[in-house]
Coordinates of C-alpha atoms in Angstrom, one line a residue:
M1 CA -118.9 -48.5 -106.7
N2 CA -119.2 -51.1 -109.4
T3 CA -122.7 -49.8 -110.5
A4 CA -121.2 -46.3 -110.7
I5 CA -118.3 -47.5 -112.8
R6 CA -120.7 -49.4 -115.1
K7 CA -122.9 -46.3 -115.6
T8 CA -119.9 -44.1 -116.3
T9 CA -118.4 -46.5 -118.9
L10 CA -121.8 -46.9 -120.6
A11 CA -122.1 -43.1 -120.9
L12 CA -118.6 -42.9 -122.3
A13 CA -119.3 -45.6 -124.8
L14 CA -122.5 -44.0 -126.0
G15 CA -120.7 -40.7 -126.3
L16 CA -117.9 -42.1 -128.3
L17 CA -120.3 -43.8 -130.6
A18 CA -122.1 -40.5 -131.2
S19 CA -118.9 -38.6 -131.8
G20 CA -117.9 -41.1 -134.5
A21 CA -121.2 -41.0 -136.4
A22 CA -119.7 -38.7 -139.0
Q23 CA -117.0 -41.2 -139.9
A24 CA -117.4 -43.7 -142.7
A25 CA -119.3 -46.8 -141.6
G26 CA -116.9 -49.7 -140.6
E27 CA -116.7 -52.8 -142.6
A28 CA -116.6 -55.2 -139.7
K29 CA -119.6 -55.9 -137.6
N30 CA -117.8 -58.9 -136.1
V31 CA -114.4 -58.5 -134.4
I32 CA -112.3 -61.4 -133.1
F33 CA -109.2 -60.1 -131.2
F34 CA -106.6 -62.8 -130.5
L35 CA -104.0 -62.1 -127.9
G36 CA -101.0 -64.4 -127.4
D37 CA -99.7 -63.3 -124.0
G38 CA -96.0 -62.7 -124.1
M39 CA -95.8 -64.1 -127.7
G40 CA -92.9 -62.2 -129.0
P41 CA -91.2 -62.7 -132.4
V42 CA -88.8 -65.5 -131.2
T43 CA -91.7 -67.4 -129.7
V44 CA -93.7 -67.2 -132.9
T45 CA -90.7 -68.3 -135.0
A46 CA -89.8 -71.2 -132.6
A47 CA -93.4 -72.3 -132.6
R48 CA -93.5 -72.4 -136.4
I49 CA -90.4 -74.6 -136.5
Y50 CA -91.8 -76.8 -133.7
K51 CA -95.0 -77.2 -135.7
G52 CA -92.9 -78.2 -138.7
E53 CA -91.1 -80.8 -136.7
K54 CA -94.4 -82.3 -135.6
E55 CA -95.7 -82.4 -139.2
I56 CA -92.6 -84.1 -140.5
A57 CA -92.7 -86.6 -137.6
A58 CA -96.3 -87.4 -138.5
G59 CA -95.2 -88.2 -142.1
N60 CA -96.3 -85.0 -143.8
T61 CA -93.0 -84.6 -145.7
G62 CA -94.6 -84.2 -149.1
K63 CA -95.5 -80.6 -148.5
L64 CA -92.7 -79.7 -146.0
V65 CA -89.0 -80.1 -146.9
T66 CA -87.7 -78.8 -143.5
S67 CA -89.4 -77.7 -140.3
E68 CA -88.5 -74.1 -140.9
R69 CA -90.8 -73.9 -143.9
A70 CA -94.0 -74.7 -141.8
T71 CA -96.8 -72.1 -141.8
L72 CA -98.7 -70.8 -138.8
A73 CA -102.4 -69.9 -139.2
M74 CA -101.7 -66.5 -137.7
Q75 CA -99.0 -65.9 -140.3
S76 CA -101.4 -66.7 -143.2
L77 CA -103.4 -63.6 -142.4
P78 CA -102.6 -61.1 -145.2
Y79 CA -101.8 -57.9 -143.3
A80 CA -99.1 -57.3 -140.7
A81 CA -97.6 -54.6 -138.5
R82 CA -95.1 -54.1 -135.7
I83 CA -96.3 -52.9 -132.3
K84 CA -94.5 -50.8 -129.7
T85 CA -95.4 -52.0 -126.2
F86 CA -93.9 -49.7 -123.6
S87 CA -96.3 -48.5 -120.9
R88 CA -96.6 -45.0 -119.4
D89 CA -94.1 -45.7 -116.6
A90 CA -91.9 -48.5 -117.9
Q91 CA -89.9 -49.4 -120.9
T92 CA -91.0 -53.0 -120.4
T93 CA -94.7 -53.3 -119.9
D94 CA -96.7 -55.8 -117.9
S95 CA -99.8 -57.3 -119.4
A96 CA -102.4 -55.0 -117.8
P97 CA -101.5 -51.6 -119.5
S98 CA -100.4 -53.3 -122.7
M99 CA -103.7 -55.1 -123.3
A100 CA -105.6 -52.1 -121.9
A101 CA -103.8 -50.0 -124.6
Y102 CA -105.3 -52.2 -127.3
M103 CA -108.8 -52.1 -125.6
T104 CA -109.0 -48.4 -124.7
G105 CA -106.4 -46.4 -126.6
V106 CA -105.0 -45.1 -123.4
K107 CA -101.3 -45.4 -122.3
M108 CA -101.4 -46.5 -118.7
N109 CA -99.1 -47.3 -115.8
N110 CA -98.0 -50.9 -115.2
E111 CA -100.6 -53.0 -113.4
V112 CA -103.5 -50.7 -114.2
I113 CA -106.6 -52.2 -115.8
S114 CA -108.5 -49.9 -118.3
M115 CA -108.4 -46.6 -116.4
S116 CA -107.3 -43.1 -117.2
A117 CA -103.6 -42.5 -117.8
E118 CA -102.7 -41.0 -114.4
T119 CA -104.2 -43.9 -112.4
A120 CA -101.7 -45.3 -109.9
A121 CA -101.4 -49.0 -109.0
Y122 CA -99.3 -48.3 -105.9
A123 CA -99.7 -46.0 -102.9
P124 CA -97.0 -43.3 -102.3
D125 CA -95.3 -45.7 -99.8
G126 CA -94.8 -48.3 -102.5
T127 CA -97.5 -50.7 -101.4
Q128 CA -100.1 -52.1 -103.9
Y129 CA -103.7 -50.9 -103.7
I130 CA -104.9 -54.4 -102.7
K131 CA -105.6 -56.3 -99.6
G132 CA -105.4 -60.0 -100.3
E133 CA -107.3 -60.1 -103.6
D134 CA -109.6 -57.2 -102.9
T135 CA -109.1 -53.7 -104.1
T136 CA -108.1 -50.8 -101.8
C137 CA -108.1 -48.2 -104.7
P138 CA -108.9 -44.8 -103.2
A139 CA -111.6 -42.6 -104.6
G140 CA -110.3 -40.2 -107.1
N141 CA -107.5 -42.5 -108.3
G142 CA -108.3 -42.3 -112.0
Q143 CA -111.5 -42.7 -114.1
P144 CA -112.7 -45.7 -116.2
A145 CA -111.5 -45.8 -119.8
V146 CA -114.1 -47.2 -122.2
T147 CA -113.2 -50.5 -123.9
L148 CA -113.8 -52.0 -127.4
L149 CA -116.0 -54.6 -125.7
E150 CA -118.1 -51.8 -124.1
L151 CA -118.4 -49.9 -127.3
S152 CA -119.5 -53.0 -129.1
K153 CA -122.1 -53.7 -126.3
A154 CA -123.4 -50.1 -126.6
K155 CA -124.0 -50.7 -130.3
G156 CA -126.2 -53.8 -129.6
R157 CA -123.6 -56.3 -130.4
S158 CA -122.9 -59.5 -128.4
V159 CA -119.6 -59.6 -126.5
G160 CA -117.3 -62.2 -125.0
A161 CA -113.9 -63.1 -123.7
V162 CA -112.2 -66.5 -123.3
S163 CA -108.8 -67.3 -121.9
T164 CA -106.6 -70.1 -120.6
T165 CA -105.8 -68.0 -117.6
R166 CA -108.4 -67.1 -114.9
V167 CA -111.1 -64.8 -116.4
G168 CA -110.0 -62.0 -114.1
H169 CA -106.4 -62.1 -115.2
A170 CA -105.0 -59.0 -116.8
T171 CA -105.8 -59.6 -120.4
P172 CA -109.4 -60.7 -120.2
A173 CA -110.1 -58.2 -117.4
T174 CA -109.1 -55.2 -119.5
T175 CA -112.0 -55.9 -121.8
Y176 CA -114.7 -55.4 -119.1
A177 CA -113.2 -54.3 -115.8
H178 CA -111.8 -51.0 -114.5
I179 CA -109.5 -51.0 -111.5
C180 CA -106.2 -49.4 -110.4
N181 CA -104.4 -52.7 -109.6
R182 CA -104.7 -55.9 -111.6
N183 CA -104.2 -58.2 -108.6
A184 CA -107.6 -57.4 -107.0
Y185 CA -109.0 -60.6 -108.5
N186 CA -112.0 -60.7 -106.2
T187 CA -113.1 -57.2 -107.1
I188 CA -112.6 -57.9 -110.8
A189 CA -114.8 -60.9 -110.5
E190 CA -117.5 -58.8 -108.8
Q191 CA -117.3 -56.3 -111.7
S192 CA -117.8 -59.1 -114.2
V193 CA -121.3 -59.8 -112.7
D194 CA -122.7 -56.5 -114.0
A195 CA -120.4 -56.0 -117.0
G196 CA -122.8 -57.4 -119.6
V197 CA -120.3 -59.9 -121.0
D198 CA -122.4 -62.5 -122.8
V199 CA -119.7 -65.2 -122.8
L200 CA -116.9 -65.4 -120.3
M201 CA -114.8 -68.5 -120.0
G202 CA -111.5 -69.5 -118.5
G203 CA -110.3 -70.3 -115.0
G204 CA -110.9 -68.6 -111.7
Q205 CA -113.4 -70.5 -109.5
R206 CA -111.7 -69.4 -106.3
N207 CA -112.6 -65.7 -107.0
Y208 CA -116.3 -66.5 -107.8
L209 CA -117.3 -69.1 -105.2
P210 CA -117.3 -68.6 -101.4
K211 CA -115.5 -70.8 -98.9
A212 CA -118.8 -72.5 -97.9
V213 CA -118.9 -74.2 -101.3
N214 CA -115.2 -74.0 -102.4
P215 CA -112.5 -74.6 -99.7
S216 CA -109.9 -73.1 -102.1
S217 CA -111.8 -69.8 -102.3
R218 CA -109.9 -66.5 -102.0
R219 CA -113.1 -64.6 -101.3
T220 CA -113.3 -62.7 -98.0
D221 CA -117.1 -62.5 -98.0
T222 CA -120.0 -65.0 -98.5
R223 CA -121.0 -63.9 -102.0
N224 CA -121.5 -66.6 -104.6
L225 CA -120.9 -64.8 -107.9
V226 CA -121.7 -67.9 -109.9
D227 CA -125.2 -68.0 -108.4
E228 CA -125.6 -64.3 -109.0
M229 CA -124.7 -64.7 -112.6
K230 CA -127.0 -67.7 -113.0
A231 CA -129.8 -65.6 -111.6
K232 CA -129.1 -63.1 -114.3
G233 CA -129.6 -65.8 -117.0
Y234 CA -126.2 -67.2 -117.4
T235 CA -125.6 -70.9 -118.1
Y236 CA -122.7 -72.1 -116.0
V237 CA -120.3 -74.9 -116.9
S238 CA -117.2 -76.1 -115.0
K239 CA -115.9 -79.1 -117.0
G240 CA -114.9 -79.6 -120.6
T241 CA -117.4 -82.4 -121.0
E242 CA -120.2 -80.1 -119.8
L243 CA -119.1 -77.4 -122.4
A244 CA -119.0 -80.0 -125.2
A245 CA -122.5 -81.3 -124.3
L246 CA -124.0 -77.8 -124.0
D247 CA -126.8 -76.9 -126.4
T248 CA -125.8 -73.4 -127.4
S249 CA -129.0 -72.9 -129.4
K250 CA -130.7 -72.5 -126.1
T251 CA -127.9 -70.4 -124.5
T252 CA -127.8 -66.6 -124.6
Q253 CA -125.2 -66.0 -121.8
L254 CA -122.5 -68.4 -120.8
L255 CA -120.1 -68.5 -117.9
G256 CA -117.4 -71.2 -117.9
L257 CA -114.9 -71.6 -115.0
F258 CA -112.9 -74.7 -115.5
S259 CA -110.2 -74.4 -112.7
Q260 CA -109.5 -72.7 -109.4
S261 CA -106.9 -70.4 -110.9
E262 CA -105.3 -70.7 -114.3
M263 CA -106.3 -73.5 -116.6
A264 CA -103.7 -76.2 -117.4
Y265 CA -101.0 -75.9 -119.9
E266 CA -101.9 -77.6 -123.2
L267 CA -99.2 -80.2 -122.7
D268 CA -100.6 -81.2 -119.3
R269 CA -104.3 -80.9 -120.3
V270 CA -103.6 -83.5 -123.0
N271 CA -101.1 -85.8 -121.2
Q272 CA -103.1 -85.9 -118.0
K273 CA -106.4 -86.2 -119.8
L274 CA -107.9 -83.3 -117.8
D275 CA -111.6 -82.5 -118.1
Q276 CA -110.9 -79.0 -119.4
P277 CA -111.7 -77.6 -122.8
S278 CA -109.0 -76.5 -125.2
L279 CA -108.8 -72.9 -126.2
S280 CA -110.3 -73.9 -129.6
D281 CA -113.2 -75.5 -127.8
M282 CA -113.9 -72.4 -125.8
A283 CA -113.5 -70.0 -128.8
T284 CA -115.9 -72.0 -131.1
K285 CA -118.5 -72.5 -128.4
A286 CA -118.3 -68.7 -127.7
L287 CA -119.0 -68.1 -131.4
D288 CA -122.0 -70.5 -131.3
V289 CA -123.5 -68.1 -128.8
L290 CA -122.3 -64.7 -130.0
S291 CA -122.6 -65.1 -133.8
R292 CA -126.4 -65.5 -133.6
N293 CA -126.7 -61.7 -133.1
D294 CA -127.4 -60.1 -136.5
K295 CA -125.9 -56.8 -135.3
G296 CA -122.5 -58.5 -134.8
F297 CA -120.2 -59.4 -132.0
F298 CA -116.8 -58.7 -130.3
L299 CA -114.8 -61.7 -129.0
M300 CA -111.4 -61.6 -127.3
V301 CA -109.5 -64.9 -127.3
E302 CA -106.3 -65.2 -125.2
G303 CA -103.6 -67.8 -125.2
G304 CA -102.7 -66.7 -121.7
R305 CA -100.3 -69.5 -120.5
I306 CA -97.8 -68.9 -123.2
D307 CA -96.6 -66.1 -120.9
H308 CA -96.5 -68.3 -117.8
A309 CA -94.3 -70.9 -119.4
L310 CA -91.9 -68.2 -120.7
H311 CA -91.7 -66.8 -117.2
G312 CA -90.7 -70.3 -116.1
T313 CA -88.1 -70.6 -118.9
N314 CA -89.9 -73.8 -119.9
A315 CA -89.8 -73.4 -123.7
K316 CA -91.6 -76.7 -124.5
R317 CA -94.8 -75.7 -122.7
A318 CA -94.6 -72.2 -124.2
L319 CA -94.4 -73.6 -127.7
E320 CA -97.2 -76.2 -127.1
D321 CA -99.5 -73.4 -125.8
T322 CA -98.5 -71.2 -128.8
L323 CA -99.5 -74.0 -131.2
A324 CA -102.8 -74.5 -129.3
F325 CA -103.4 -70.7 -129.7
D326 CA -102.6 -70.9 -133.4
K327 CA -105.0 -73.9 -133.7
A328 CA -107.7 -71.8 -132.2
I329 CA -107.0 -69.1 -134.8
E330 CA -107.3 -71.7 -137.6
N331 CA -110.5 -73.2 -136.3
V332 CA -112.1 -69.8 -135.6
R333 CA -111.2 -68.6 -139.1
A334 CA -112.7 -71.7 -140.6
Y335 CA -115.8 -71.3 -138.5
M336 CA -116.4 -67.7 -139.6
E337 CA -115.6 -68.5 -143.3
K338 CA -118.7 -70.8 -143.2
K339 CA -120.8 -68.1 -141.5
D340 CA -119.3 -65.2 -143.4
P341 CA -117.6 -66.3 -146.6
G342 CA -114.6 -64.2 -147.4
L343 CA -114.8 -62.6 -144.0
K344 CA -116.6 -59.7 -145.6
N345 CA -118.1 -58.6 -142.3
T346 CA -115.5 -60.1 -139.9
L347 CA -112.2 -58.6 -138.7
I348 CA -109.6 -61.0 -137.2
V349 CA -106.6 -59.4 -135.4
V350 CA -103.8 -61.5 -133.8
T351 CA -101.1 -59.9 -131.7
A352 CA -99.2 -60.1 -128.4
D353 CA -99.1 -57.7 -125.5
H354 CA -95.4 -57.9 -124.9
D355 CA -92.2 -59.9 -125.6
H356 CA -90.0 -62.0 -123.2
A357 CA -86.3 -62.4 -122.6
I358 CA -86.1 -65.5 -124.9
S359 CA -83.4 -65.7 -127.6
F360 CA -82.8 -67.8 -130.7
N361 CA -79.2 -68.9 -130.4
G362 CA -76.2 -69.9 -132.6
Y363 CA -75.7 -70.7 -136.3
T364 CA -77.8 -73.9 -136.2
K365 CA -78.1 -76.4 -139.0
I366 CA -81.3 -76.4 -141.0
G367 CA -83.8 -78.9 -139.7
S368 CA -82.3 -78.9 -136.1
P369 CA -84.8 -79.6 -133.3
I370 CA -85.8 -76.2 -131.9
L371 CA -85.8 -77.5 -128.3
G372 CA -82.5 -79.3 -128.8
K373 CA -78.9 -78.4 -128.5
A374 CA -77.5 -76.1 -131.2
I375 CA -76.0 -78.1 -134.2
D376 CA -73.3 -76.3 -136.2
Y377 CA -74.5 -75.8 -139.8
Q378 CA -71.1 -76.5 -141.3
T379 CA -70.0 -79.6 -139.4
G380 CA -73.3 -81.1 -138.3
K381 CA -71.9 -81.5 -134.9
P382 CA -73.0 -79.9 -131.6
A383 CA -71.9 -76.3 -131.4
L384 CA -69.7 -75.6 -128.4
A385 CA -69.4 -72.5 -126.3
A386 CA -66.0 -71.1 -125.2
D387 CA -66.1 -73.5 -122.3
G388 CA -66.2 -76.5 -124.6
K389 CA -69.8 -77.4 -123.7
P390 CA -72.9 -77.5 -125.9
Y391 CA -75.7 -75.1 -125.5
T392 CA -79.4 -75.1 -126.5
T393 CA -80.9 -73.1 -129.5
L394 CA -83.4 -71.4 -127.2
V395 CA -82.0 -69.6 -124.1
F396 CA -83.2 -66.8 -121.8
G397 CA -81.5 -63.5 -120.9
N398 CA -82.8 -63.9 -117.3
G399 CA -84.9 -66.3 -115.2
G400 CA -85.0 -68.5 -112.2
R401 CA -83.4 -71.7 -111.1
P402 CA -84.6 -74.4 -108.6
T403 CA -83.0 -74.1 -105.2
A404 CA -82.9 -76.3 -102.2
A405 CA -83.6 -73.3 -100.0
D406 CA -87.2 -73.4 -101.5
A407 CA -88.3 -77.0 -101.8
T408 CA -91.4 -76.0 -103.8
S409 CA -89.1 -74.6 -106.5
L410 CA -87.5 -78.0 -107.2
V411 CA -90.6 -79.6 -108.7
N412 CA -93.4 -78.9 -111.2
A413 CA -96.6 -78.8 -109.2
E414 CA -98.7 -78.9 -112.4
D415 CA -97.0 -82.1 -113.6
G416 CA -97.4 -84.4 -110.6
N417 CA -94.5 -82.8 -108.7
K418 CA -91.9 -84.2 -111.2
P419 CA -88.5 -82.5 -110.7
W420 CA -87.4 -79.7 -113.0
V421 CA -84.4 -80.4 -115.1
A422 CA -82.6 -77.1 -115.0
P423 CA -78.9 -76.3 -115.7
A424 CA -77.6 -74.4 -112.7
R425 CA -76.5 -70.8 -113.2
G426 CA -73.2 -70.5 -111.4
A427 CA -69.6 -69.5 -112.1
G428 CA -69.5 -72.3 -114.7
R429 CA -72.1 -73.9 -116.9
E430 CA -73.3 -77.5 -116.6
D431 CA -72.4 -79.9 -119.4
L432 CA -75.6 -80.7 -121.3
S433 CA -74.0 -83.3 -123.5
N434 CA -76.0 -86.1 -122.0
V435 CA -79.2 -84.1 -121.1
D436 CA -82.4 -84.5 -123.1
T437 CA -83.2 -80.8 -123.5
T438 CA -86.5 -81.7 -125.3
Q439 CA -88.1 -83.3 -122.3
D440 CA -91.3 -81.7 -120.8
N441 CA -89.7 -80.3 -117.6
F442 CA -86.4 -79.0 -119.0
L443 CA -85.8 -75.4 -118.2
Q444 CA -83.7 -73.4 -120.6
E445 CA -80.4 -71.9 -119.5
V446 CA -80.6 -68.3 -118.2
N447 CA -77.9 -65.6 -118.2
V448 CA -79.0 -63.6 -115.2
N449 CA -80.4 -65.6 -112.3
L450 CA -83.3 -63.7 -110.8
G451 CA -84.6 -66.3 -108.3
T452 CA -86.7 -69.4 -108.6
P453 CA -88.6 -70.7 -111.7
G454 CA -91.2 -68.1 -112.8
S455 CA -89.1 -65.1 -112.2
E456 CA -88.0 -64.4 -115.8
T457 CA -89.1 -61.0 -116.9
H458 CA -91.0 -59.6 -119.9
G459 CA -89.0 -58.2 -122.8
G460 CA -89.3 -54.6 -124.1
G461 CA -89.1 -55.4 -127.8
D462 CA -91.8 -54.7 -130.4
V463 CA -94.2 -57.5 -131.2
M464 CA -96.0 -58.6 -134.3
L465 CA -99.6 -58.0 -135.3
F466 CA -101.4 -60.0 -138.0
A467 CA -104.9 -59.1 -139.5
G468 CA -107.3 -60.4 -142.0
G469 CA -110.9 -59.9 -143.1
A470 CA -113.1 -56.8 -143.2
G471 CA -111.1 -53.6 -142.5
A472 CA -107.8 -55.4 -142.1
K473 CA -105.9 -53.4 -144.7
I474 CA -105.5 -50.4 -142.3
F475 CA -103.2 -52.5 -140.1
K476 CA -99.7 -51.8 -141.4
G477 CA -96.4 -50.2 -140.5
T478 CA -95.0 -49.7 -137.0
L479 CA -97.7 -48.6 -134.5
D480 CA -97.9 -47.7 -130.9
N481 CA -100.1 -50.2 -129.1
T482 CA -102.6 -47.4 -128.3
K483 CA -103.2 -46.8 -132.0
V484 CA -104.5 -50.4 -132.5
F485 CA -107.6 -49.4 -130.5
G486 CA -108.4 -46.6 -133.0
K487 CA -107.9 -48.9 -136.0
V488 CA -110.2 -51.7 -134.6
K489 CA -112.8 -49.0 -133.7
E490 CA -112.6 -47.6 -137.3
A491 CA -112.8 -51.0 -138.9
A492 CA -115.8 -52.0 -136.8
G493 CA -117.6 -48.7 -137.1
L494 CA -117.7 -48.2 -133.3

């Protein structure tokens, strides 16, 4: 089935290239598409202020009067637009159809990865088309939709995808895979073997390695997909130190799997001194490989764990990952400016797939810590709610709370099982007067309790898009997410 899908998408890609031959040649032979998963406007604004706080704390007060005046690398790109994110069947999208809309121009149902519009992720009885992490998609349930990565490949360009999630997670998967339900991680991994992706890096070892060599494997067969890709010419790395030491001048195809599932949050990667690369490390190493192709390249770079921290209502990790994502943008732009001065042949697009239920709260005083409690701008004292208790600047419309009924919900498994610090959501609010709301494991207050940490939902609001370089001037106004595909295709001459 995978071979049939690959042949179909290649034919579609070649056909689309032929149909576009009469259009003006695109300016951008190189496309770098940055996706901050769940990075809505409030998250971008909060991250900018958080960056300003860090700069001031480091003594950089000469250029920065207050934290609000900081600048993110993404916001220094000269063109901008607003993007509608709804999916075919939901006002609030999940990551699969929203990213797939960017990659294919097709409006899909929630949980569908790069397939035709009518494709269903669920059977008529409401069950998902998966068994474990293997697909059970029936024949005839939709057709593959060609992606920007596949169009680029068909034109002889090098292609890659890197993410801080597992490489088969929704966002990276939409660039190269075609499947009716995003949760079939084993099947998506199998599709990656023959997808022709020159560079693929992130987490996901448990979907590539069998139980015989990886006790944490989720595979239900004995296939070793890493060995299969190595046999095809891929260089394989599994540690940050291995990636750093890699001689990319001798590397034509690169597979990097640095964790069993998702990679660590940036805060934990740094604090725990984990042997995992940063997103910047992965993105620039990917460019070392891809940018040697004179015909050009397509690279997708995802800050994927921004979304996971927001689902957990853990604003600190969300902002740290957003800044790591922004640092990758800064470093990649600097890298390409050296290779392609003025970005005359390179398009950079930065956007998000959807928003979250996070809110920027109160009439806070200028210079207030974004992770702190709201400070009244007139009195300079903590702002108080009607119950006489302080509240934080960042809150969530919904989310989860730790509960004794589920012991695993009480602690952060990614931070040495340290307890979450989470104000309870009950008839009354907890008093935060003596709580350090800036600590690593503080969970913001939520309005509607949906369960345990991680249960906060996406938001349905429009998101921002920033663009710079070759062809960027066509990104403006308010666009449906499906229209971004056509604009990237136009700018790149695909």
